[in-house]
Amino acid sequence: MRLSTLSRFLPHTLAAAGLLTTGSSVAAPIVMEGDFVRTAVSDNGTLGAGGSTDPGIIHDTSGTRNWGPEDYLTPGTPWEWFGVTSAQTGTVGNNNASSSGSITTLTGPMDLSGGSADNQVSWEGQYSDLFTISHNYSFNDDDERIDVLTTITAIQDLSDLKFLRAIDPDPDVNTHGSYDTTNTRGTTGVAEEDFVNSQGGMTGLTLGLYTQSDIAHNTGISAPWSTNPDDYLAGVNDGDGDYVIGLGFDIGSLFSGELVNLSYSYVMGETLDTVDLPNDVPEPGTLALLGLGLTGIGLSRRRKHR
């Protein structure tokens, strides 16, 4: 099934969109709980409450909110990363393993649940005077996935811009003591560049990253837990083990005031065959963007995408 994507650039002023604020506002992590998925959004915008704090990303395949011992994120060294790379910034990002990061929180996390989705939390951060980044996380109670809309807005011109989302999944640790997973790019009917997943060898529990964005992208499996999006854009595949799976986007360039939307999902299943790939649904945050006075503003020409 295909995930609908906006993934386009919208020129506007930062002030009009309310993307720049004075100072920062940091709140406690916010827990999101449906029938199948229990997670949180941390102070620094990553998934999970932070480090080994419960919850990381927990999945009840029965849909009865019976949260067992297994957690995709918190065992061992928790590692859930988002990062931006550009010619102007180098690689900067935040990791669930630490409450700090190179991207500073502006607002959030903020609970928006009950609006366009049963569970919805937003977060926004800024790096220096170069860009802002926001994440809108959402899922309905009967979903076995977390839909994400990431928006990067240039404060100054950015070139060779790339984005990476990656995680070290550990579904078998708490019950079976194994950190290794069976890792796969793509599956039957789903392209390798669109989907990367990890499967617990004993539980079968599967966690993956999935997108149908029209921004150039690719997936990878990294033994050294790389934070370099070029590795994933090249389709690195280090095979099975205690490795990181990730999804990279090659955005190209953004002029000051332009933004790009990246849609993707953390998808889950009792096995790889039952992973919950999204239907075609409006992206979370699209209507909110329009509500900020962007209606009627013409689209800029698309920047270079490889």
Short mmCIF file of C-alpha atoms in Angstrom, two decimals, residues 152-257:
data_model
loop_
_atom_site.label_atom_id
_atom_site.label_comp_id
_atom_site.label_asym_id
_atom_site.label_seq_id
_atom_site.Cartn_x
_atom_site.Cartn_y
_atom_site.Cartn_z
CA ILE A 152 12.92 21.25 7.41
CA THR A 153 12.83 25.03 6.87
CA ALA A 154 15.88 26.95 5.71
CA ILE A 155 16.71 30.15 7.63
CA GLN A 156 19.72 30.61 5.37
CA ASP A 157 20.46 29.00 1.99
CA LEU A 158 21.34 25.32 2.35
CA SER A 159 23.02 23.13 -0.25
CA ASP A 160 23.74 19.40 -0.51
CA LEU A 161 20.96 18.93 2.05
CA LYS A 162 20.17 15.41 3.29
CA PHE A 163 18.12 13.89 6.10
CA LEU A 164 18.45 10.57 7.94
CA ARG A 165 16.14 8.66 10.27
CA ALA A 166 17.61 5.50 11.84
CA ILE A 167 17.16 3.10 14.75
CA ASP A 168 18.84 0.15 16.45
CA PRO A 169 15.95 -2.32 16.97
CA ASP A 170 16.09 -4.85 19.83
CA PRO A 171 12.82 -6.83 19.89
CA ASP A 172 14.27 -10.04 21.41
CA VAL A 173 16.43 -8.75 24.24
CA ASN A 174 14.21 -8.65 27.32
CA THR A 175 12.77 -12.16 26.85
CA HIS A 176 15.47 -14.00 24.91
CA GLY A 177 18.64 -12.01 25.60
CA SER A 178 19.56 -11.57 21.93
CA TYR A 179 20.46 -8.21 20.37
CA ASP A 180 20.73 -9.61 16.84
CA THR A 181 18.00 -9.13 14.26
CA THR A 182 17.36 -10.40 10.73
CA ASN A 183 17.59 -7.28 8.59
CA THR A 184 16.12 -6.82 5.13
CA ARG A 185 15.84 -4.08 2.52
CA GLY A 186 12.50 -4.32 0.72
CA THR A 187 10.11 -7.25 0.65
CA THR A 188 7.68 -8.85 -1.78
CA GLY A 189 6.06 -6.05 -3.77
CA VAL A 190 7.92 -3.28 -1.89
CA ALA A 191 11.10 -1.74 -3.29
CA GLU A 192 14.39 -1.77 -1.37
CA GLU A 193 14.65 2.02 -1.52
CA ASP A 194 11.20 2.38 0.11
CA PHE A 195 11.39 -0.11 2.98
CA VAL A 196 13.96 -1.44 5.43
CA ASN A 197 13.10 -3.74 8.33
CA SER A 198 14.42 -5.80 11.22
CA GLN A 199 12.90 -9.02 12.51
CA GLY A 200 13.44 -10.67 15.87
CA GLY A 201 14.83 -14.14 15.25
CA MET A 202 12.88 -15.57 18.20
CA THR A 203 9.84 -13.32 18.59
CA GLY A 204 9.38 -12.56 14.88
CA LEU A 205 8.49 -9.00 15.86
CA THR A 206 9.22 -6.68 12.94
CA LEU A 207 10.02 -2.98 12.93
CA GLY A 208 10.69 -1.08 9.73
CA LEU A 209 11.02 2.33 8.10
CA TYR A 210 8.83 2.95 5.05
CA THR A 211 8.24 5.82 2.64
CA GLN A 212 6.73 6.57 -0.75
CA SER A 213 8.08 10.13 -0.82
CA ASP A 214 8.84 11.68 -4.19
CA ILE A 215 12.01 13.15 -2.68
CA ALA A 216 14.99 10.98 -3.69
CA HIS A 217 15.57 8.42 -0.94
CA ASN A 218 17.06 5.03 -0.11
CA THR A 219 17.40 2.63 2.82
CA GLY A 220 20.33 0.90 4.46
CA ILE A 221 21.55 -1.50 7.17
CA SER A 222 24.63 -0.28 9.02
CA ALA A 223 26.91 -2.39 11.23
CA PRO A 224 28.80 0.65 12.62
CA TRP A 225 25.51 2.48 13.36
CA SER A 226 26.34 5.23 10.87
CA THR A 227 24.80 8.71 11.11
CA ASN A 228 25.98 9.57 7.58
CA PRO A 229 22.99 9.72 5.21
CA ASP A 230 25.27 8.99 2.25
CA ASP A 231 25.74 5.43 3.53
CA TYR A 232 21.99 4.77 3.43
CA LEU A 233 21.49 6.64 0.16
CA ALA A 234 24.09 4.27 -1.31
CA GLY A 235 22.00 1.31 -0.11
CA VAL A 236 24.50 -0.09 2.40
CA ASN A 237 23.52 -3.62 3.50
CA ASP A 238 25.66 -5.13 6.25
CA GLY A 239 23.23 -8.01 6.75
CA ASP A 240 22.03 -9.56 10.00
CA GLY A 241 23.23 -8.63 13.48
CA ASP A 242 22.96 -5.94 16.12
CA TYR A 243 22.83 -3.27 13.43
CA VAL A 244 21.01 -0.03 12.65
CA ILE A 245 18.36 0.29 9.95
CA GLY A 246 17.84 3.70 8.37
CA LEU A 247 16.12 5.78 5.72
CA GLY A 248 17.93 8.65 3.99
CA PHE A 249 16.56 11.51 1.87
CA ASP A 250 18.59 13.49 -0.69
CA ILE A 251 16.88 16.89 -0.71
CA GLY A 252 19.38 19.00 -2.68
CA SER A 253 19.09 22.73 -1.98
CA LEU A 254 16.75 25.04 -0.08
CA PHE A 255 16.78 28.83 -0.34
CA SER A 256 16.15 30.89 2.78
CA GLY A 257 12.46 30.68 3.71
#
